[in-house]
Tab-separated table of C-alpha atoms and ligand atoms in Angstrom:
chain	number	residue	atom	x	y	z
A	1	UNK	CA	84.759	92.047	120.420
A	2	UNK	CA	82.997	89.271	118.530
A	3	UNK	CA	84.660	86.553	116.471
A	4	UNK	CA	83.126	86.684	113.005
A	5	UNK	CA	83.612	84.166	110.195
A	6	UNK	CA	83.091	85.708	106.745
A	7	UNK	CA	82.634	83.431	103.717
A	8	UNK	CA	82.805	84.993	100.240
A	9	UNK	CA	85.213	87.930	100.159
A	10	UNK	CA	84.454	89.207	96.648
A	11	UNK	CA	83.439	92.668	95.426
A	12	UNK	CA	80.791	93.008	98.125
A	13	UNK	CA	81.958	90.628	100.866
A	14	UNK	CA	85.517	92.025	100.960
A	15	UNK	CA	84.575	95.600	101.891
A	16	UNK	CA	81.726	94.426	104.156
A	17	UNK	CA	84.139	92.250	106.145
A	18	UNK	CA	86.636	95.135	106.244
A	19	UNK	CA	83.993	97.334	107.919
A	20	UNK	CA	83.541	94.719	110.650
A	21	UNK	CA	87.306	94.806	111.272
A	22	UNK	CA	87.200	98.624	111.416
A	23	UNK	CA	84.486	98.334	114.079
A	24	UNK	CA	86.878	96.316	116.254
A	25	UNK	CA	85.755	92.724	115.595
A	26	UNK	CA	88.064	89.847	114.816
A	27	UNK	CA	87.150	88.569	111.365
A	28	UNK	CA	88.320	85.257	109.881
A	29	UNK	CA	87.604	84.972	106.172
A	30	UNK	CA	87.357	82.179	103.628
A	31	UNK	CA	87.082	82.344	99.848
A	32	UNK	CA	87.983	80.010	96.975
A	33	UNK	CA	89.874	82.809	95.230
A	34	UNK	CA	93.495	83.484	96.216
A	35	UNK	CA	93.120	87.038	94.944
A	36	UNK	CA	90.141	87.696	97.251
A	37	UNK	CA	92.056	86.210	100.204
A	38	UNK	CA	95.087	88.417	99.529
A	39	UNK	CA	92.944	91.574	99.314
A	40	UNK	CA	91.176	90.582	102.548
A	41	UNK	CA	94.502	90.171	104.372
A	42	UNK	CA	95.357	93.723	103.322
A	43	UNK	CA	92.193	94.893	105.094
A	44	UNK	CA	93.060	93.201	108.386
A	45	UNK	CA	90.977	90.045	107.904
A	46	UNK	CA	92.501	86.724	108.996
A	47	UNK	CA	92.009	85.091	105.613
A	48	UNK	CA	92.447	81.329	105.374
A	49	UNK	CA	92.205	78.647	102.683
A	50	UNK	CA	90.412	76.360	105.105
A	51	UNK	CA	86.689	76.869	105.710
A	52	UNK	CA	86.726	75.070	109.053
A	53	UNK	CA	89.499	77.339	110.336
A	54	UNK	CA	87.441	80.427	109.427
A	55	UNK	CA	84.326	79.243	111.277
A	56	UNK	CA	85.821	77.247	114.114
A	57	UNK	CA	85.768	79.921	116.837
A	58	UNK	CA	83.095	82.139	115.288
A	59	UNK	CA	80.182	83.587	117.266
A	60	UNK	CA	78.676	84.855	114.002
A	61	UNK	CA	79.122	83.551	110.445
A	62	UNK	CA	78.258	85.789	107.490
A	63	UNK	CA	78.089	84.549	103.886
A	64	UNK	CA	78.197	86.683	100.716
A	65	UNK	CA	78.142	84.218	97.821
A	66	UNK	CA	77.199	84.388	94.132
A	67	UNK	CA	74.055	82.199	93.937
A	68	UNK	CA	71.765	79.616	95.566
A	69	UNK	CA	73.907	76.609	94.652
A	70	UNK	CA	76.924	78.093	96.467
A	71	UNK	CA	74.853	78.866	99.555
A	72	UNK	CA	73.385	75.346	99.586
A	73	UNK	CA	76.813	73.744	99.415
A	74	UNK	CA	78.576	76.072	101.867
A	75	UNK	CA	75.811	75.598	104.483
A	76	UNK	CA	74.547	72.087	103.897
A	77	UNK	CA	77.463	69.940	102.713
A	78	UNK	CA	78.932	67.295	104.952
A	79	UNK	CA	81.854	69.608	105.733
A	80	UNK	CA	79.702	72.730	105.516
A	81	UNK	CA	78.758	75.397	108.017
A	82	UNK	CA	75.820	73.730	109.689
A	83	UNK	CA	77.955	70.727	110.613
A	84	UNK	CA	81.049	72.759	111.414
A	85	UNK	CA	79.996	75.630	113.673
A	86	UNK	CA	79.776	75.709	117.428
A	87	UNK	CA	76.583	75.896	119.483
A	88	UNK	CA	74.855	79.330	119.525
A	89	UNK	CA	76.576	80.589	116.386
A	90	UNK	CA	74.423	83.131	114.558
A	91	UNK	CA	74.138	82.657	110.774
A	92	UNK	CA	73.620	85.592	108.378
A	93	UNK	CA	73.368	85.020	104.629
A	94	UNK	CA	73.733	88.295	102.690
A	95	UNK	CA	73.876	86.690	99.204
A	96	UNK	CA	71.077	87.383	96.703
A	97	UNK	CA	69.570	83.953	95.995
A	98	UNK	CA	66.248	82.275	95.192
A	99	UNK	CA	63.597	82.320	97.902
A	100	UNK	CA	63.204	78.526	97.821
A	101	UNK	CA	66.877	77.825	98.595
A	102	UNK	CA	66.908	80.556	101.213
A	103	UNK	CA	63.950	79.005	103.039
A	104	UNK	CA	65.353	75.462	102.700
A	105	UNK	CA	68.720	76.453	104.194
A	106	UNK	CA	67.017	78.435	106.995
A	107	UNK	CA	64.942	75.363	107.809
A	108	UNK	CA	68.055	73.171	107.867
A	109	UNK	CA	69.772	75.641	110.214
A	110	UNK	CA	66.749	75.826	112.478
A	111	UNK	CA	66.481	72.012	112.650
A	112	UNK	CA	70.113	71.951	113.750
A	113	UNK	CA	69.335	74.512	116.479
A	114	UNK	CA	70.849	77.653	114.928
A	115	UNK	CA	69.385	81.131	114.482
A	116	UNK	CA	69.642	82.344	110.903
A	117	UNK	CA	68.565	85.331	108.820
A	118	UNK	CA	68.657	85.989	105.100
A	119	UNK	CA	69.837	89.587	104.652
A	120	UNK	CA	70.356	90.468	100.982
A	121	UNK	CA	71.521	93.985	100.259
A	122	UNK	CA	70.970	96.886	97.973
A	123	UNK	CA	73.510	99.665	97.500
A	124	UNK	CA	76.259	98.050	95.420
A	125	UNK	CA	80.023	97.999	95.901
A	126	UNK	CA	80.091	101.743	96.735
A	127	UNK	CA	77.559	101.186	99.523
A	128	UNK	CA	79.520	98.173	100.797
A	129	UNK	CA	82.695	100.263	100.993
A	130	UNK	CA	81.189	103.158	102.938
A	131	UNK	CA	78.784	100.989	104.984
A	132	UNK	CA	75.568	102.529	103.673
A	133	UNK	CA	73.932	99.317	102.398
A	134	UNK	CA	70.239	98.603	102.851
A	135	UNK	CA	69.630	95.152	104.351
A	136	UNK	CA	66.315	93.378	103.750
A	137	UNK	CA	66.087	90.798	106.480
A	138	UNK	CA	64.075	87.580	106.756
A	139	UNK	CA	63.918	85.519	109.951
A	140	UNK	CA	62.371	85.337	113.407
A	141	UNK	CA	62.175	88.448	115.622
A	142	UNK	CA	64.847	86.945	117.847
A	143	UNK	CA	67.217	86.225	114.945
A	144	UNK	CA	66.633	89.724	113.532
A	145	UNK	CA	67.491	91.333	116.886
A	146	UNK	CA	70.641	89.226	117.152
A	147	UNK	CA	71.792	90.105	113.604
A	148	UNK	CA	70.928	93.813	113.683
A	149	UNK	CA	74.037	95.080	115.558
A	150	UNK	CA	76.340	93.464	112.971
A	151	UNK	CA	74.301	94.604	109.972
A	152	UNK	CA	74.384	98.166	111.339
A	153	UNK	CA	78.172	98.146	111.003
A	154	UNK	CA	77.855	97.435	107.267
A	155	UNK	CA	74.747	99.396	106.346
A	156	UNK	CA	72.437	102.223	107.205
A	157	UNK	CA	68.917	100.865	106.630
A	158	UNK	CA	68.136	97.530	108.258
A	159	UNK	CA	64.570	96.408	107.577
A	160	UNK	CA	62.883	93.311	108.970
A	161	UNK	CA	60.775	91.969	106.097
A	162	UNK	CA	59.213	89.001	107.922
A	163	UNK	CA	60.006	85.302	108.316
A	164	UNK	CA	62.740	83.224	106.617
A	165	UNK	CA	63.210	84.024	102.904
A	166	UNK	CA	61.297	87.308	103.109
A	167	UNK	CA	64.496	89.328	102.757
A	168	UNK	CA	65.064	87.614	99.410
A	169	UNK	CA	61.411	88.116	98.467
A	170	UNK	CA	61.722	91.862	99.169
A	171	UNK	CA	64.950	92.119	97.189
A	172	UNK	CA	63.574	90.487	94.018
A	173	UNK	CA	60.240	92.354	94.179
A	174	UNK	CA	62.122	95.656	94.527
A	175	UNK	CA	64.504	94.879	91.685
A	176	UNK	CA	61.677	93.736	89.436
A	177	UNK	CA	60.107	97.194	89.925
A	178	UNK	CA	63.482	98.759	89.117
A	179	UNK	CA	64.093	96.677	85.943
A	180	UNK	CA	60.614	97.395	84.587
A	181	UNK	CA	60.749	101.094	85.454
A	182	UNK	CA	64.176	101.534	83.837
A	183	UNK	CA	62.749	100.159	80.593
A	184	UNK	CA	59.681	102.404	80.918
A	185	UNK	CA	61.855	105.506	81.437
A	186	UNK	CA	64.069	104.484	78.490
A	187	UNK	CA	61.020	104.097	76.229
A	188	UNK	CA	59.790	107.548	77.249
A	189	UNK	CA	63.119	109.201	76.355
A	190	UNK	CA	63.258	107.404	72.984
A	191	UNK	CA	59.667	108.451	72.235
A	192	UNK	CA	60.526	112.038	73.235
A	193	UNK	CA	63.490	111.991	70.808
A	194	UNK	CA	61.183	110.891	67.991
A	195	UNK	CA	58.657	113.588	68.851
A	196	UNK	CA	61.252	116.383	69.000
A	197	UNK	CA	60.853	116.867	72.757
A	198	UNK	CA	64.118	117.924	74.409
A	199	UNK	CA	65.405	115.346	76.951
A	200	UNK	CA	66.103	118.042	79.557
A	201	UNK	CA	62.491	119.259	79.250
A	202	UNK	CA	61.157	115.719	79.692
A	203	UNK	CA	63.419	115.242	82.731
A	204	UNK	CA	62.393	118.573	84.310
A	205	UNK	CA	58.703	117.835	83.816
A	206	UNK	CA	58.571	114.102	84.667
A	207	UNK	CA	60.892	114.351	87.650
A	208	UNK	CA	58.336	116.634	89.299
A	209	UNK	CA	55.209	115.056	87.804
A	210	UNK	CA	53.515	111.663	88.060
A	211	UNK	CA	56.195	109.875	85.984
A	212	UNK	CA	58.724	110.482	88.764
A	213	UNK	CA	60.632	107.348	89.832
A	214	UNK	CA	64.123	106.293	90.991
A	215	UNK	CA	65.169	105.080	87.513
A	216	UNK	CA	64.514	108.614	86.237
A	217	UNK	CA	65.802	110.762	89.082
A	218	UNK	CA	68.780	108.692	90.307
A	219	UNK	CA	69.905	106.747	87.205
A	220	UNK	CA	68.520	108.721	84.248
A	221	UNK	CA	69.355	106.504	81.215
A	222	UNK	CA	70.304	109.316	78.800
A	223	UNK	CA	73.341	111.610	79.195
A	224	UNK	CA	72.778	115.228	80.199
A	225	UNK	CA	69.886	115.809	82.571
A	226	UNK	CA	71.438	114.100	85.603
A	227	UNK	CA	75.254	114.541	85.738
A	228	UNK	CA	75.748	111.724	88.284
A	229	UNK	CA	74.025	109.021	86.211
A	230	UNK	CA	76.114	106.263	84.487
A	231	UNK	CA	74.842	107.499	81.080
A	232	UNK	CA	77.356	110.361	81.448
A	233	UNK	CA	80.329	107.982	81.749
A	234	UNK	CA	79.600	105.612	78.848
A	235	UNK	CA	77.356	103.477	81.067
A	236	UNK	CA	80.177	102.322	83.285
A	237	UNK	CA	78.376	100.327	86.043
A	238	UNK	CA	76.955	101.113	88.824
A	239	UNK	CA	74.719	98.137	88.843
A	240	UNK	CA	75.492	95.904	85.869
A	241	UNK	CA	72.931	94.618	83.377
A	242	UNK	CA	74.157	91.108	84.367
A	243	UNK	CA	73.120	91.720	87.998
A	244	UNK	CA	69.752	93.065	86.886
A	245	UNK	CA	69.226	89.987	84.692
A	246	UNK	CA	70.125	87.689	87.598
A	247	UNK	CA	67.510	89.374	89.828
A	248	UNK	CA	64.840	89.401	87.085
A	249	UNK	CA	65.399	85.658	86.571
A	250	UNK	CA	65.017	85.062	90.311
A	251	UNK	CA	61.798	87.107	90.246
A	252	UNK	CA	60.417	85.022	87.348
A	253	UNK	CA	61.333	81.744	89.067
A	254	UNK	CA	59.526	82.965	92.178
A	255	UNK	CA	56.517	84.169	90.145
A	256	UNK	CA	56.245	80.793	88.407
A	257	UNK	CA	56.551	78.763	91.590
A	258	UNK	CA	54.082	80.948	93.514
A	259	UNK	CA	51.562	81.343	90.666
A	260	UNK	CA	51.887	85.161	90.376
A	261	UNK	CA	51.308	86.793	86.992
A	262	UNK	CA	54.134	89.230	86.265
A	263	UNK	CA	53.922	89.937	82.540
A	264	UNK	CA	56.053	93.074	82.597
A	265	UNK	CA	58.623	91.320	84.787
A	266	UNK	CA	58.794	88.530	82.178
A	267	UNK	CA	59.165	91.060	79.357
A	268	UNK	CA	61.900	92.917	81.268
A	269	UNK	CA	63.783	89.636	81.727
A	270	UNK	CA	63.488	88.986	77.965
A	271	UNK	CA	64.912	92.412	77.079
A	272	UNK	CA	67.818	92.128	79.535
A	273	UNK	CA	68.546	88.610	78.206
A	274	UNK	CA	68.700	90.018	74.667
A	275	UNK	CA	70.966	92.826	75.897
A	276	UNK	CA	73.289	90.290	77.561
A	277	UNK	CA	73.319	88.170	74.369
A	278	UNK	CA	74.606	91.261	72.543
A	279	UNK	CA	77.642	91.132	74.880
A	280	UNK	CA	76.601	94.160	76.944
A	281	UNK	CA	76.064	92.585	80.343
A	282	UNK	CA	78.969	94.468	81.937
A	283	UNK	CA	77.427	97.851	81.142
A	284	UNK	CA	75.258	99.610	83.675
A	285	UNK	CA	71.658	98.363	83.550
A	286	UNK	CA	70.478	101.828	82.427
A	287	UNK	CA	72.242	101.165	79.078
A	288	UNK	CA	69.124	99.142	78.187
A	289	UNK	CA	68.054	102.435	76.536
A	290	UNK	CA	70.411	101.448	73.669
A	291	UNK	CA	68.398	98.299	73.013
A	292	UNK	CA	65.120	100.200	73.287
A	293	UNK	CA	66.392	102.800	70.770
A	294	UNK	CA	67.699	100.179	68.313
A	295	UNK	CA	64.655	97.897	68.415
B	1	NAD	P1	81.736	88.296	93.605
B	1	NAD	O1	81.730	87.290	92.520
B	1	NAD	O2	82.643	89.475	93.507
B	1	NAD	O3	82.086	87.562	95.003
B	1	NAD	C1	81.647	86.284	95.360
B	1	NAD	C2	82.808	85.573	96.041
B	1	NAD	O4	82.365	84.304	96.513
B	1	NAD	C3	83.982	85.320	95.096
B	1	NAD	O5	85.167	85.881	95.651
B	1	NAD	C4	84.064	83.794	95.016
B	1	NAD	O6	85.384	83.293	94.895
B	1	NAD	C5	83.442	83.398	96.343
B	1	NAD	N1	82.936	82.021	96.379
B	1	NAD	C6	82.210	81.362	95.436
B	1	NAD	N2	81.917	80.113	95.864
B	1	NAD	C7	82.475	80.006	97.090
B	1	NAD	C8	82.533	78.956	98.053
B	1	NAD	N3	81.950	77.770	97.814
B	1	NAD	N4	83.190	79.170	99.195
B	1	NAD	C9	83.789	80.368	99.443
B	1	NAD	N5	83.773	81.402	98.572
B	1	NAD	C10	83.130	81.210	97.421
B	1	NAD	O7	80.224	88.760	93.794
B	1	NAD	P2	79.690	90.064	94.563
B	1	NAD	O8	79.524	91.175	93.603
B	1	NAD	O9	80.501	90.240	95.806
B	1	NAD	O10	78.212	89.580	94.933
B	1	NAD	C11	77.955	88.714	96.016
B	1	NAD	C12	76.450	88.616	96.219
B	1	NAD	O11	75.935	89.920	96.452
B	1	NAD	C13	75.691	88.076	94.995
B	1	NAD	O12	74.679	87.223	95.444
B	1	NAD	C14	75.141	89.323	94.338
B	1	NAD	O13	73.956	89.078	93.596
B	1	NAD	C15	74.869	90.194	95.541
B	1	NAD	N6	74.868	91.635	95.255
B	1	NAD	C16	75.859	92.211	94.544
B	1	NAD	C17	75.829	93.577	94.286
B	1	NAD	C18	76.927	94.251	93.501
B	1	NAD	O14	76.745	95.422	93.114
B	1	NAD	N7	78.054	93.596	93.237
B	1	NAD	C19	74.776	94.364	94.787
B	1	NAD	C20	73.796	93.761	95.555
B	1	NAD	C21	73.846	92.390	95.785
């Protein structure tokens, strides 16, 4: 049994921490939200309102926080993790954040003598609940090997993407592909409508031809061809348009700071921003087809 401190017990962190409890570990949790703490207690987590209590005895500390600023403050503040944990504690940040912050915090941890990985996830709340998440991991070989046994209890694909920050880099590159391809698939269905081509025919042909992609075959943006897609339940998310916009913004920040030209990524961010401005950010990201159709 390992003592695990878990910081950030929200939609993702709560069920992830619960899976560590189910695997027989002792998990102490901390969150700013009383609601999240109460739900965590129900899942067998020792939830506390005091960060230092949650990390005090921990062999491993896992964070699952909203954005870079939260990670910076939870790790680097005077009363934060890096100053509060014991020697040899392993640090795992599963939040999706900007590459720059991820690398800065990893550097701070390393300077203080701790092993750390960034391990953002894909797979959503459903994947967190049934422990089928994909983890994209950045860090040294040694840190990856140390983190792997814990990540395996919360996910099914654990991929080492390279040094510190490379997990975040993989996550935003992947989601930039997804955002762009969802818009491309949506445009194709709207064009087909205008040309009198039946959506089922387009699906049957493109899903077995060169237009095949995940946005088409797993999250088809129009109702009908794929019964499991959110389009068949009024675009109830799945993966919200707000989450997609967050990741597209991170991708653009990274493109700007690294000098990469990502014109379609920039255009995708613009369209999802417009969609959010229309008050639709809680819909599944495949609902972008509505904006494409109405443009
Ligand atoms: P969430 O808002 O449900 O949970 C975040 C939790 O962090 C909240 O309970 C909040 O109270 C807590 N928190 C904020 N600041 C804190 C602090 N300083 N100390 C302690 N707790 C603090 O968000 P989520 O959906 O669980 O997402 C978490 C991360 O996972 C995000 O980075 C998100 O981008 C990423 N992610 C989410 C999904 C998804 O489908 N929800 C999928 C993949 C990745």
